[in-house]
PDB file of C-alpha atoms in Angstrom:
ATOM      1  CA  UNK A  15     115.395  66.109 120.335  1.00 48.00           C
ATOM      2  CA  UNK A  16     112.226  65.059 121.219  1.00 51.00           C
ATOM      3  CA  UNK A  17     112.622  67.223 125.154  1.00 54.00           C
ATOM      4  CA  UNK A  18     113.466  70.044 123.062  1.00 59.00           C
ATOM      5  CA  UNK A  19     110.098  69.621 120.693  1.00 57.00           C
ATOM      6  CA  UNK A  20     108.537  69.139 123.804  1.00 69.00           C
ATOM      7  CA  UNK A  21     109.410  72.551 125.290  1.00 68.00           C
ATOM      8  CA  UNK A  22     108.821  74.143 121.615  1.00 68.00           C
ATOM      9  CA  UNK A  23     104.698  72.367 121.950  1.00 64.00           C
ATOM     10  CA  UNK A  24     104.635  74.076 126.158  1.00 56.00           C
ATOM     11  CA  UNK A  25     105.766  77.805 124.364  1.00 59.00           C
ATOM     12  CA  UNK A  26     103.139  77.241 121.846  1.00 60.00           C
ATOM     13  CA  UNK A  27     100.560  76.470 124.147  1.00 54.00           C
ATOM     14  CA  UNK A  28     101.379  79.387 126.378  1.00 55.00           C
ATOM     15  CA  UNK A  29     101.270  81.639 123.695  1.00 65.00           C
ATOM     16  CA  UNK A  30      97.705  80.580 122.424  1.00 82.00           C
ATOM     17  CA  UNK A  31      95.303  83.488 123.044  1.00 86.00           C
ATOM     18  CA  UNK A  32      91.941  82.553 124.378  1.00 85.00           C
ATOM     19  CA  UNK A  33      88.393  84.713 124.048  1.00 85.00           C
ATOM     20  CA  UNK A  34      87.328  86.176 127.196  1.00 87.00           C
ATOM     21  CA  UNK A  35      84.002  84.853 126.620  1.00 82.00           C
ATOM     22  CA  UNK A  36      81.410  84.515 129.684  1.00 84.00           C
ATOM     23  CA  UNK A  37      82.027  81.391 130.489  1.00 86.00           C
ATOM     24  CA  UNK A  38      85.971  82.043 130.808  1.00 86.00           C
ATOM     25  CA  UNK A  39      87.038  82.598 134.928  1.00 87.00           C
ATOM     26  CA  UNK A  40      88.136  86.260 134.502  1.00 88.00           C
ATOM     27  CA  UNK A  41      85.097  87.714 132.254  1.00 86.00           C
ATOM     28  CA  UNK A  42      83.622  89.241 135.671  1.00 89.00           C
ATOM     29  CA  UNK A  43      86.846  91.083 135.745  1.00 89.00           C
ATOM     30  CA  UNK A  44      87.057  92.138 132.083  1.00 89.00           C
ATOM     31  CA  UNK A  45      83.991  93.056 131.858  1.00 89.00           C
ATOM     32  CA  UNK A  46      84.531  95.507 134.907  1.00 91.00           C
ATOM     33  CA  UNK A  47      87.548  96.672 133.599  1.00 91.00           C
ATOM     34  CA  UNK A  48      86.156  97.785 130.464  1.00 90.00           C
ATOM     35  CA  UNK A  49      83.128  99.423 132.079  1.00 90.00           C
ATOM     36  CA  UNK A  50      85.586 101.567 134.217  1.00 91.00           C
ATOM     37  CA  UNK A  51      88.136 102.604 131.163  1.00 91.00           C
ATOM     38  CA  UNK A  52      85.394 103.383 128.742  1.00 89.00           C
ATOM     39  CA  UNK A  53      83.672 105.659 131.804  1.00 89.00           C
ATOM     40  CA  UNK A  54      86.733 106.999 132.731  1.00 89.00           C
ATOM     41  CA  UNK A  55      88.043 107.461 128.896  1.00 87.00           C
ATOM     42  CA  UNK A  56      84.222 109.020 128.302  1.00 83.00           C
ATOM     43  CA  UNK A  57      84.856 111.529 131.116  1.00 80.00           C
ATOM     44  CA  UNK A  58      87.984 112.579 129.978  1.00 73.00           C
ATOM     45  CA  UNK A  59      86.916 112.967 126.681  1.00 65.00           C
ATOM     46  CA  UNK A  60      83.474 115.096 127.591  1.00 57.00           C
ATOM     47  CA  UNK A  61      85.737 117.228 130.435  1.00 55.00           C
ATOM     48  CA  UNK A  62      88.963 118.420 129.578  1.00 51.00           C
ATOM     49  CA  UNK A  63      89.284 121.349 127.831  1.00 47.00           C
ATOM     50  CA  UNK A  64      91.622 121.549 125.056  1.00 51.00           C
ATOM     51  CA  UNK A  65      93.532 124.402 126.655  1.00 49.00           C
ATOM     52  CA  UNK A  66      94.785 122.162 129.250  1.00 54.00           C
ATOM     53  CA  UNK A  67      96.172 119.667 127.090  1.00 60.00           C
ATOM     54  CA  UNK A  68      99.581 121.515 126.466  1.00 72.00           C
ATOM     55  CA  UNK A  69      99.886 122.368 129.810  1.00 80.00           C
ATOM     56  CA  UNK A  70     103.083 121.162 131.980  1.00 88.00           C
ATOM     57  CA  UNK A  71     102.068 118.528 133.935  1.00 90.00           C
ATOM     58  CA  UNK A  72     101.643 119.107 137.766  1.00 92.00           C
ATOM     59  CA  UNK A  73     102.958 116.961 140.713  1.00 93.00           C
ATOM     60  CA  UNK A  74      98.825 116.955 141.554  1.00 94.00           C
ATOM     61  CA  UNK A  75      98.559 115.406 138.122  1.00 93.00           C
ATOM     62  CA  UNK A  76     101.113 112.589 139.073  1.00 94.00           C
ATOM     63  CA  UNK A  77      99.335 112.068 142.134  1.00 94.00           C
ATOM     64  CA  UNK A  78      95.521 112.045 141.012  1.00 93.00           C
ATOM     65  CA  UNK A  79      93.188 108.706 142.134  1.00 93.00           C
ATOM     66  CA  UNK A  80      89.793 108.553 140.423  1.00 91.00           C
ATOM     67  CA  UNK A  81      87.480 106.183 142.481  1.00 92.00           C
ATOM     68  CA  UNK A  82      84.525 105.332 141.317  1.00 92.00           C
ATOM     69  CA  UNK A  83      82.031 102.865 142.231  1.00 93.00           C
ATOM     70  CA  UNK A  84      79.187 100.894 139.989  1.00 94.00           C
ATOM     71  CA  UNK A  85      76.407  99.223 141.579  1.00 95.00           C
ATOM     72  CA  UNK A  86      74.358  97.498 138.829  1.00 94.00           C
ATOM     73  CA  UNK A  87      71.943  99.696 139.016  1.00 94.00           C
ATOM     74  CA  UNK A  88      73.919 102.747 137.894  1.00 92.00           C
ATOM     75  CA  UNK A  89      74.308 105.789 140.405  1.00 90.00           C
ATOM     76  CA  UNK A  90      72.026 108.066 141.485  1.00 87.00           C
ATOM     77  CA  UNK A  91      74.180 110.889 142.569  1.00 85.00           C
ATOM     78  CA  UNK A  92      77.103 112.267 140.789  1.00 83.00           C
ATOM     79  CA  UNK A  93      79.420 111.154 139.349  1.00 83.00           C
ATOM     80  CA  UNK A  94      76.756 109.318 137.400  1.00 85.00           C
ATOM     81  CA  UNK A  95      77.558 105.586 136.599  1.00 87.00           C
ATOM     82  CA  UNK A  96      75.310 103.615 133.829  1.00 85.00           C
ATOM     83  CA  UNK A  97      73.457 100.475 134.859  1.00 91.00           C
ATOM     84  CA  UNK A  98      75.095  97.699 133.369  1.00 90.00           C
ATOM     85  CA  UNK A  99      74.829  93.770 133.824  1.00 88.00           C
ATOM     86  CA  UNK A 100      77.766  92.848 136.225  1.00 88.00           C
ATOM     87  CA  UNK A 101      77.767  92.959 139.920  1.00 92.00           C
ATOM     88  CA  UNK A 102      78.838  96.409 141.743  1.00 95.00           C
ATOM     89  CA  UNK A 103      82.079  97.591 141.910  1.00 94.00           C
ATOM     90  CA  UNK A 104      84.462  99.681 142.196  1.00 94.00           C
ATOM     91  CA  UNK A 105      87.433 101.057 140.031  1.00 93.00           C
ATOM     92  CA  UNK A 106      90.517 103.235 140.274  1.00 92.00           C
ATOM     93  CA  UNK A 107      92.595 104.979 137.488  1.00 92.00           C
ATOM     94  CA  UNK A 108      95.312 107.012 138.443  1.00 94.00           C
ATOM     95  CA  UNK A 109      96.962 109.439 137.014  1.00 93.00           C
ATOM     96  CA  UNK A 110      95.145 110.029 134.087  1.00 91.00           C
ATOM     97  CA  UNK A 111      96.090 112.875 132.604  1.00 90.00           C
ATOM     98  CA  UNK A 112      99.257 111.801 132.702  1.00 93.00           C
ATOM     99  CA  UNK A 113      98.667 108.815 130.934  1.00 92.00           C
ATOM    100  CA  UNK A 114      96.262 110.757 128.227  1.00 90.00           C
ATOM    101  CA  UNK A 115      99.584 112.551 127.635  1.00 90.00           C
ATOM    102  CA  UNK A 116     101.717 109.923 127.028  1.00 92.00           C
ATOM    103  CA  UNK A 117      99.084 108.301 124.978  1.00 92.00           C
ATOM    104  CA  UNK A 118      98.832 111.915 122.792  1.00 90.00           C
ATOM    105  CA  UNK A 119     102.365 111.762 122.771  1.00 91.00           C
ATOM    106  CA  UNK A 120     102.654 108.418 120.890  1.00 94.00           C
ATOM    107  CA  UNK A 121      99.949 109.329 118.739  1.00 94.00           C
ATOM    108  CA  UNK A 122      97.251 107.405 119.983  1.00 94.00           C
ATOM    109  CA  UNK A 123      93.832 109.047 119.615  1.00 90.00           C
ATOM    110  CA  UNK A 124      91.504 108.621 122.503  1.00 87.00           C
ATOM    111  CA  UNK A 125      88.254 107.463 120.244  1.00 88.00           C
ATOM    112  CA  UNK A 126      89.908 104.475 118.208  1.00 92.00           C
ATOM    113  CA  UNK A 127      91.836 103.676 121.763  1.00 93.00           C
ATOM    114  CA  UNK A 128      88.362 103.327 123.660  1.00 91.00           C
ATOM    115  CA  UNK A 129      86.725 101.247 120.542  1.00 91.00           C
ATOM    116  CA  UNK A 130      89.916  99.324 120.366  1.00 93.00           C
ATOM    117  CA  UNK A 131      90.370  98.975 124.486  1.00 92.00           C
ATOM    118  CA  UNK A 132      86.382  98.672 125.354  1.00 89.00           C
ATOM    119  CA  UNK A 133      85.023  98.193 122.208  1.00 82.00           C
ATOM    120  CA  UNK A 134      82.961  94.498 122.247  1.00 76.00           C
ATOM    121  CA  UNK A 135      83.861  93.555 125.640  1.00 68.00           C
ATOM    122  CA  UNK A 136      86.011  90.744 124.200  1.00 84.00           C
ATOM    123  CA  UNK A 137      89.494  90.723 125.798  1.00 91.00           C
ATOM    124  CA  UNK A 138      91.732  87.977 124.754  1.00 89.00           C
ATOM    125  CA  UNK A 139      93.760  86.089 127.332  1.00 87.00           C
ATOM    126  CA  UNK A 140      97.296  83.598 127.591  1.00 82.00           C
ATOM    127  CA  UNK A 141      99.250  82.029 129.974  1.00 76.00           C
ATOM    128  CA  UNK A 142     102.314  84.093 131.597  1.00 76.00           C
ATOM    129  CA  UNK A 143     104.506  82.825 134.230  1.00 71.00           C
ATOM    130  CA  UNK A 144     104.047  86.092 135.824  1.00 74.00           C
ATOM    131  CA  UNK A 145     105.916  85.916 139.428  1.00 78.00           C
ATOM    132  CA  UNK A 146     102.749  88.410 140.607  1.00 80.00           C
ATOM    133  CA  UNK A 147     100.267  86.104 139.167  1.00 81.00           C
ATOM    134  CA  UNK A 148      98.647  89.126 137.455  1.00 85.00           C
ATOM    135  CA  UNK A 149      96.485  88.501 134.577  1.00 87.00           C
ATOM    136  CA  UNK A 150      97.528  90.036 131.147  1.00 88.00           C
ATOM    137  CA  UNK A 151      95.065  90.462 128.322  1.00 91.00           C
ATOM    138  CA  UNK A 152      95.000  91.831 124.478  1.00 92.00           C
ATOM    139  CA  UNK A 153      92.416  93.942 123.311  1.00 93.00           C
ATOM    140  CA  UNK A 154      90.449  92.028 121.098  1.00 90.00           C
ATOM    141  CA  UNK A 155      92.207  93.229 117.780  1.00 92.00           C
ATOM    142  CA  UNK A 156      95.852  93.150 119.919  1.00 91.00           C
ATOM    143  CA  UNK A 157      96.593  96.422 119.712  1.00 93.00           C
ATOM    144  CA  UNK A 158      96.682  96.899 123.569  1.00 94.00           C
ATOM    145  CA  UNK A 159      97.965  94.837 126.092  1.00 93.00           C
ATOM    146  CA  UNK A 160      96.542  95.020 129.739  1.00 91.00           C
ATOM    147  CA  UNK A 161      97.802  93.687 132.614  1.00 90.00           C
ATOM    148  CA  UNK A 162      95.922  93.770 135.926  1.00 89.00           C
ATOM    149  CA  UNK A 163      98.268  94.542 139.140  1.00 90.00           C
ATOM    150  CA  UNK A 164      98.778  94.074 143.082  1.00 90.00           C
ATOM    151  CA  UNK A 165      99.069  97.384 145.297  1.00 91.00           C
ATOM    152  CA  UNK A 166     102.779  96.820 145.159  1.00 93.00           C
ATOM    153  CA  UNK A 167     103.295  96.944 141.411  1.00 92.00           C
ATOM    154  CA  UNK A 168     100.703 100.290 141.295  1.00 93.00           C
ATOM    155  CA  UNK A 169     103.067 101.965 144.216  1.00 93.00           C
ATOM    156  CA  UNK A 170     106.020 101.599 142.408  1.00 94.00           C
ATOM    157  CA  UNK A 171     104.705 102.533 138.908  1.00 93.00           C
ATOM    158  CA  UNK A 172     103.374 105.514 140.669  1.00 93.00           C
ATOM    159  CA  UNK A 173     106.878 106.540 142.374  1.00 94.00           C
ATOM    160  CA  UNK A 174     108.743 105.916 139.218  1.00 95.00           C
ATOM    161  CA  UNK A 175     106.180 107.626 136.340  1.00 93.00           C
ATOM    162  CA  UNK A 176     107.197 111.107 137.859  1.00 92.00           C
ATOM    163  CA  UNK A 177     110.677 110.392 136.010  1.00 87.00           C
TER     164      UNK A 177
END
């Protein structure tokens, strides 16, 4: 009995969530994260017109990469990047009007996704036993889960979100 109430206590403790708070190991990378989806999210929001919404997706769509890089200082030259107070970096979404549509689809509404997603830069971690040793995060009011991923795991979303 008292293995199993062992194993129950190891669960529990891998379930705990923990604040991303500054002095937590991955905060660097939250807080880049959340600079990148609330830019990214922004642009979307500011440049798509509506009439392209219920358009069929194309196999460009599938296939887009956004790149963008941050140096502390914000950019200079489009497309513009805000100063903010991490180091520089860069970040990649892809396909993201693929993923607004699947997000529209489900009902999600891009303004209470960013404030929910990016909204007090205050991700909340726990322990996986992840074989890619990928972080995974809530949003801080656990609506969303994020997960972070290798080049392998973004190639084979990729190939697969076509279908």
């Amino acid at each position: 009995m008292s293995d199993m109430e062992t194993e129950k206590e190891k669960k529990k403790r891998r379930k705990q969530l923990h604040r991303v708070l500054k002095t937590h190991p991955e905060f660097e990378l939250t807080f880049d994260m959340q600079v990148g989806i609330r830019h990214i999210l922004g642009m979307e929001q500011g440049g798509v017109k509506e009439d392209t919404l219920d358009a069929p997706p194309t196999i460009k769509d599938f296939e887009e990469v956004i790149k963008l890089d941050f140096p502390k200082d914000g950019s200079k030259n489009p497309p513009y990047t805000v100063p903010h107070s991490s180091r520089d970096f860069s970040f990649k979404t892809y396909a993201p009007k693929i993923f607004r549509k699947i997000r529209e689809r489900f009902g999600i509404r891009s303004i209470p996704f960013i404030t929910s997603v990016c909204g007090n830069f205050e991700y909340l971690s726990f322990k996986t036993n992840s074989k890619s040793g990928q972080f995974f995060f809530y949003s801080h009011d656990k609506r969303y889960m994020l997960k972070t991923m290798t080049g392998a795991e973004c190639k084979l979303l990729m190939k697969i979100l076509p279908s």
